[in-house]
Coordinates of C-alpha atoms in Angstrom, one line a residue:
M14 CA 18.0 49.5 -49.7
R15 CA 14.0 48.7 -49.9
K16 CA 14.3 47.8 -53.7
R17 CA 17.4 45.6 -52.8
Y18 CA 15.5 43.8 -49.7
Y19 CA 12.3 43.2 -52.4
V20 CA 15.2 41.5 -54.9
L21 CA 16.5 39.4 -52.1
K22 CA 13.4 38.0 -50.8
Q23 CA 12.9 36.4 -54.6
F24 CA 15.8 34.2 -54.1
Y25 CA 16.4 33.3 -50.5
Q26 CA 14.1 31.4 -48.1
K27 CA 12.9 33.4 -45.2
I28 CA 13.4 31.6 -41.9
H29 CA 11.5 32.6 -38.7
V30 CA 12.5 31.3 -35.1
A31 CA 10.2 31.6 -32.3
L32 CA 11.3 31.2 -28.8
I33 CA 8.8 30.4 -25.8
P34 CA 10.6 30.5 -22.8
E35 CA 9.2 28.8 -19.8
E36 CA 10.2 28.3 -16.0
K37 CA 11.7 24.7 -16.9
G38 CA 12.7 25.0 -20.4
C39 CA 12.2 26.7 -23.4
D40 CA 10.3 25.7 -26.8
V41 CA 11.9 26.5 -30.0
I42 CA 9.8 26.6 -33.5
I43 CA 11.5 27.0 -36.7
V44 CA 9.9 27.5 -40.0
G45 CA 11.3 28.0 -43.5
V46 CA 9.3 30.2 -46.3
K47 CA 9.9 31.2 -49.7
N48 CA 7.6 33.0 -51.7
K49 CA 4.9 32.5 -49.2
K50 CA 5.1 28.7 -49.4
L51 CA 6.0 26.9 -46.4
L52 CA 9.1 24.6 -47.1
Y53 CA 9.6 23.0 -43.8
K54 CA 8.3 23.5 -40.1
E55 CA 10.5 22.2 -37.0
H56 CA 10.0 21.8 -33.2
R57 CA 12.1 21.1 -30.3
Y58 CA 11.8 21.6 -26.7
F59 CA 14.8 22.3 -24.5
D60 CA 14.3 21.2 -20.8
D61 CA 16.9 23.6 -19.4
P62 CA 15.7 27.1 -18.0
E63 CA 18.7 28.7 -19.4
P64 CA 19.7 28.9 -23.1
T65 CA 22.5 26.6 -23.5
A66 CA 25.1 25.9 -26.6
V67 CA 23.1 23.2 -27.6
L68 CA 20.1 25.5 -28.4
F69 CA 22.0 28.1 -30.0
A70 CA 23.8 25.3 -32.1
Y71 CA 20.1 24.0 -33.2
I72 CA 19.1 27.3 -34.1
R73 CA 22.2 28.6 -36.0
K74 CA 21.9 25.3 -37.8
F75 CA 18.9 26.6 -39.6
I76 CA 19.8 30.6 -40.0
E77 CA 22.8 30.0 -41.8
R78 CA 20.8 28.4 -44.8
S79 CA 19.7 32.3 -45.7
A80 CA 20.4 35.7 -45.2
L81 CA 17.1 36.5 -44.5
Y82 CA 15.9 35.0 -40.8
Y83 CA 14.3 36.9 -37.8
I84 CA 14.3 35.4 -34.5
S85 CA 11.2 36.2 -32.1
I86 CA 10.7 35.7 -28.4
L87 CA 7.5 35.7 -26.2
N88 CA 8.3 38.1 -23.3
P89 CA 8.2 35.8 -20.1
D90 CA 8.6 38.7 -17.8
S91 CA 6.4 39.2 -14.7
N92 CA 6.5 43.0 -14.9
Q93 CA 4.7 43.6 -18.1
G94 CA 1.2 44.7 -19.3
A95 CA -0.9 46.9 -21.5
I96 CA -3.2 50.0 -21.2
E97 CA -5.7 51.8 -22.9
G98 CA -4.6 55.0 -25.1
C99 CA -1.2 55.9 -26.7
S100 CA -0.2 58.7 -24.9
L101 CA 3.1 58.4 -22.9
L102 CA 1.6 60.2 -20.3
D103 CA -0.2 57.0 -19.5
V104 CA 3.2 55.2 -18.8
N105 CA 3.3 56.5 -15.3
K106 CA 6.7 55.1 -14.3
E107 CA 10.2 55.6 -15.4
G108 CA 12.2 52.3 -16.7
A109 CA 9.4 50.8 -19.2
V110 CA 9.4 50.8 -22.8
S111 CA 6.1 50.9 -24.8
L112 CA 4.7 50.4 -28.0
C113 CA 1.4 51.6 -29.5
R114 CA -1.1 49.4 -31.2
N115 CA -3.2 50.5 -33.7
Q116 CA -3.3 53.9 -32.2
K117 CA -5.8 52.5 -29.8
W118 CA -3.7 51.1 -27.0
M119 CA -0.5 50.8 -25.4
I120 CA 1.7 47.5 -24.2
Y121 CA 4.7 47.9 -22.1
A122 CA 7.5 46.2 -20.4
S123 CA 10.7 46.5 -18.3
V124 CA 13.5 48.4 -20.1
R125 CA 15.9 46.2 -17.7
E126 CA 14.2 43.4 -18.4
I127 CA 14.3 43.7 -22.1
E128 CA 18.0 44.1 -22.1
F129 CA 18.2 41.0 -20.0
L130 CA 16.7 39.4 -22.9
K131 CA 18.6 40.6 -25.5
N132 CA 21.8 39.9 -23.4
R133 CA 20.5 36.4 -22.9
Y134 CA 19.8 35.2 -26.4
D135 CA 23.1 37.6 -27.9
R136 CA 24.6 34.5 -29.6
V137 CA 22.0 34.3 -32.0
G138 CA 20.4 37.8 -31.6
L139 CA 16.4 38.9 -31.2
D140 CA 15.0 40.8 -33.8
F141 CA 11.2 40.9 -32.2
I142 CA 10.2 40.7 -28.6
F143 CA 6.3 40.1 -28.3
S144 CA 3.9 40.8 -25.8
P145 CA 1.6 37.7 -24.4
F146 CA -1.5 40.9 -25.3
S147 CA 0.0 40.9 -28.7
V148 CA -0.9 37.0 -28.7
I149 CA -4.1 37.4 -27.5
E150 CA -4.8 40.5 -30.2
Q151 CA -3.5 38.4 -33.0
F152 CA -5.2 35.0 -32.0
F153 CA -8.8 36.5 -31.3
A154 CA -8.5 38.9 -34.2
D155 CA -12.1 37.7 -35.3
K156 CA -13.5 38.3 -31.8
I157 CA -11.8 41.7 -30.4
G158 CA -13.5 43.9 -32.9
G159 CA -17.1 43.0 -31.6
D160 CA -19.0 43.7 -28.6
F161 CA -17.6 43.9 -25.1
A162 CA -15.8 41.0 -23.8
L163 CA -12.8 39.3 -21.8
Y164 CA -9.9 37.6 -23.5
A165 CA -7.2 35.7 -21.7
L166 CA -4.4 33.8 -22.4
A167 CA -3.3 31.1 -20.5
Q168 CA 0.2 29.5 -20.5
K169 CA 2.0 27.5 -17.9
D170 CA 3.6 30.1 -16.0
S171 CA 1.4 33.0 -16.6
F172 CA -2.1 34.5 -17.2
S173 CA -2.9 37.2 -19.1
V174 CA -6.1 39.0 -19.0
A175 CA -7.4 41.8 -21.3
F176 CA -11.1 43.4 -21.6
F177 CA -11.6 44.7 -25.4
E178 CA -14.4 46.2 -27.2
K179 CA -14.5 46.8 -31.0
G180 CA -11.4 46.8 -31.0
R181 CA -10.1 48.7 -28.5
L182 CA -8.3 47.6 -25.2
E183 CA -10.1 48.7 -22.0
F184 CA -8.3 47.2 -19.4
A185 CA -5.7 44.4 -18.6
H186 CA -3.4 42.7 -16.3
H187 CA -0.7 40.1 -16.2
Y188 CA -0.3 37.7 -13.6
P189 CA 2.9 34.8 -12.9
M190 CA 1.2 31.6 -12.2
N191 CA 4.0 30.8 -9.5
P192 CA 3.1 33.2 -6.3
S193 CA 7.0 32.9 -5.4
R194 CA 8.3 34.5 -8.7
M195 CA 5.8 37.6 -7.9
T196 CA 8.1 40.7 -7.7
E197 CA 7.5 43.1 -4.8
E198 CA 7.4 45.9 -7.2
V199 CA 3.9 47.3 -8.7
P200 CA 4.2 47.5 -12.6
V201 CA 3.2 50.3 -14.9
S202 CA -0.4 49.8 -15.4
F203 CA -3.5 50.7 -13.9
D204 CA -3.8 51.0 -9.8
I205 CA -3.7 47.0 -9.6
D206 CA -1.7 45.8 -6.8
I207 CA 0.1 42.5 -7.4
M208 CA -0.3 40.7 -4.0
H209 CA 1.7 37.5 -3.0
E210 CA -1.1 35.1 -3.6
E211 CA -1.5 32.1 -1.2
E212 CA 0.1 28.7 -2.1
E213 CA -1.8 26.7 -4.5
H214 CA -4.3 24.7 -2.8
G215 CA -5.0 20.9 -3.2
I216 CA -4.0 17.4 -1.9
R217 CA 0.1 16.7 -2.2
L218 CA 0.1 13.0 -3.1
D219 CA 3.6 13.1 -1.5
D220 CA 2.0 13.6 1.9
I221 CA -0.6 10.7 1.1
E222 CA 2.1 8.4 0.3
S223 CA 3.8 9.0 3.5
L224 CA 1.1 7.8 5.9
D225 CA 1.8 4.3 4.9
D226 CA 5.5 4.9 6.2
L227 CA 3.5 6.1 9.6
D228 CA 1.5 2.7 9.7
I229 CA 4.9 0.7 9.5
I230 CA 6.2 2.6 12.3
D231 CA 3.3 1.6 14.1
D232 CA 3.8 -1.9 13.5
L233 CA 7.6 -2.0 14.3
D234 CA 7.0 -0.5 17.5
D235 CA 4.9 -3.4 18.6
L236 CA 7.4 -5.9 17.9
S237 CA 9.0 -7.4 21.1
D238 CA 11.7 -10.0 20.1
I239 CA 13.2 -11.6 16.6
E240 CA 10.2 -14.0 16.4
D241 CA 7.9 -11.2 15.9
L242 CA 10.1 -10.0 13.5
D243 CA 10.3 -13.2 11.7
A244 CA 6.5 -13.4 11.6
L245 CA 6.2 -10.1 10.3
E246 CA 8.4 -11.0 7.1
D247 CA 6.2 -14.2 6.5
I248 CA 3.2 -11.7 6.4
V249 CA 4.7 -9.4 4.1
E250 CA 5.7 -12.5 2.0
F251 CA 2.6 -14.1 1.4
S252 CA 0.3 -10.9 1.6
E253 CA -2.1 -11.0 -1.1
D254 CA -2.0 -7.1 -1.2
I255 CA 1.9 -6.8 -1.6
Q256 CA 2.7 -5.2 -5.0
T257 CA 4.9 -7.5 -7.5
S258 CA 7.5 -6.1 -9.7
E259 CA 4.8 -6.3 -12.5
E260 CA 2.7 -4.0 -10.6
Q261 CA 4.6 -1.6 -9.2
P262 CA 5.3 0.3 -12.7
V263 CA 1.5 0.5 -13.2
H264 CA 0.7 2.0 -9.9
E265 CA 3.7 4.4 -10.2
A266 CA 2.3 5.5 -13.6
N267 CA -1.4 5.6 -12.1
G268 CA 0.3 8.2 -9.2
R269 CA 1.8 10.2 -11.5
E270 CA -1.3 10.6 -13.8
M271 CA -3.3 11.3 -10.8
K272 CA -1.0 13.9 -9.6
E273 CA -0.9 15.7 -13.1
Q274 CA -4.8 15.7 -13.0
M275 CA -4.3 17.5 -9.4
D276 CA -2.0 20.1 -10.6
R277 CA -4.2 20.7 -13.7
F278 CA -7.4 20.9 -11.5
N279 CA -5.3 23.5 -9.1
K280 CA -4.2 25.8 -12.0
D281 CA -7.6 26.0 -13.3
Y282 CA -9.2 26.9 -10.2
R283 CA -6.3 29.4 -9.5
R284 CA -7.0 31.0 -13.2
F285 CA -10.5 31.1 -12.0
E286 CA -9.7 33.1 -9.2
L287 CA -7.6 35.4 -11.1
I288 CA -10.3 36.0 -13.5
Q289 CA -12.7 36.8 -10.8
K290 CA -10.3 39.1 -9.0
T291 CA -9.7 41.3 -12.1
L292 CA -13.6 41.2 -12.9
S293 CA -13.9 42.9 -9.2
Q294 CA -11.2 45.4 -9.9
F295 CA -12.5 46.3 -12.9
Y296 CA -16.1 46.5 -11.8
A297 CA -15.1 49.0 -8.7
G298 CA -13.0 51.1 -11.1
E299 CA -13.9 54.2 -13.6
H300 CA -13.2 52.1 -16.9
C301 CA -16.7 50.0 -15.7
H302 CA -19.1 52.5 -17.0
N303 CA -21.9 50.2 -15.8
R304 CA -20.9 47.5 -18.1
F305 CA -20.6 43.7 -17.2
V306 CA -18.8 40.9 -18.8
E307 CA -21.0 38.0 -20.4
K308 CA -18.6 36.3 -22.8
V309 CA -14.8 35.3 -22.0
Y310 CA -12.6 33.8 -24.6
I311 CA -9.4 32.1 -23.4
A312 CA -6.8 30.7 -25.3
D313 CA -5.2 27.6 -24.0
A314 CA -1.7 27.0 -24.2
Y315 CA -1.4 24.3 -21.4
G316 CA -3.4 21.8 -22.8
S317 CA -6.2 21.7 -20.1
G318 CA -9.0 24.3 -19.3
A319 CA -12.0 22.2 -18.8
E320 CA -12.4 22.8 -14.9
L321 CA -11.7 26.6 -15.8
K322 CA -14.4 26.5 -18.1
R323 CA -16.7 24.8 -15.4
F324 CA -15.9 27.4 -12.5
L325 CA -16.4 30.3 -14.5
E326 CA -19.9 29.1 -16.1
E327 CA -21.1 27.7 -12.9
E328 CA -19.8 30.3 -10.5
L329 CA -20.2 33.3 -12.5
F330 CA -22.8 32.3 -14.9
L331 CA -20.4 33.8 -17.6
S332 CA -20.6 32.6 -21.3
V333 CA -17.0 30.6 -22.0
M334 CA -15.1 29.6 -25.2
I335 CA -11.7 27.8 -24.8
R336 CA -9.4 27.6 -28.0
K337 CA -6.2 25.6 -28.1
I338 CA -3.5 27.9 -29.0
E339 CA 0.2 26.9 -30.6
L340 CA 2.2 30.1 -28.9
G341 CA 5.0 29.3 -31.2
D342 CA 2.9 29.4 -34.6
V343 CA 1.3 33.1 -33.1
V344 CA 4.5 34.2 -32.4
I345 CA 5.8 33.3 -36.0
A346 CA 2.8 34.7 -37.5
L347 CA 3.5 37.9 -35.6
S348 CA 7.1 37.9 -37.0
Q349 CA 5.8 37.5 -40.4
I350 CA 3.7 40.4 -39.9
E351 CA 6.2 42.6 -38.6
E352 CA 8.8 41.3 -41.3
E353 CA 6.3 42.5 -44.0
G354 CA 6.3 46.0 -42.5
L355 CA 10.3 46.3 -42.9

């Protein structure tokens, strides 16, 4: 059977599909490879959180081209993580599925959530389900074999933190970014409590805009007769501050940009708090062994990170390196590694 597989590989292109689910949609990356040569790469974002018939049709359009195709997904579940060692005794809770990595450490996930993912995508099938910690291991392969350091994967909806030394995982935790999505259930891991985080701090632009409405209401309260209303209309009509139809789209665009900047700032600060929290738990636990983190490596999948770097460097005096990561590319690389091992 294995010999037949190697014969097929010479004649068929291999198609790798990577699914990156998010809270508001799903990224789909598809590559075609033949004899280790890249034939094409396609990318499409579907803005529906549920897999739709359109998404499945898009995938089938590619996988029908070859008998050799592999569909992979990055596990979006909040109830997952990683622990040191590969003993099943370390998985101290029923209902978890685990996988040993390099005989050094173990990733785990909820059996229920794995089955949920399989059922959700059963119209095309899933060959591989990857952990964010496998992504960290692959993306920082040139660093993890070195000295003790903290590694993190910053996704839009989650944040994964891991401590590695000489290729061995020491401590890890996976956090949802949206507090409302956190589960009451404590995951299979170290004695790290998942607490309901406070709502993100920051100024809401919607609240700022509502203040203008209050001023208008005050003006209307002062009007005593219809002549005052006419006067008010004249003032509005000839006011130099009134926005023209040409100016309004510009101001709306600036408002959206400010809101996006505020959101990025708030998320960077939240990730800073999660790293700070994880460091405190690590230093207080049995895994510390009088070691202190000096270097932090962050894989940035959400397109920001500048403020996070500044917070870590100025507040915690850490040496921080941030790398931009394309999650789909790394998931496909993991898929190719798994496929070669079949």
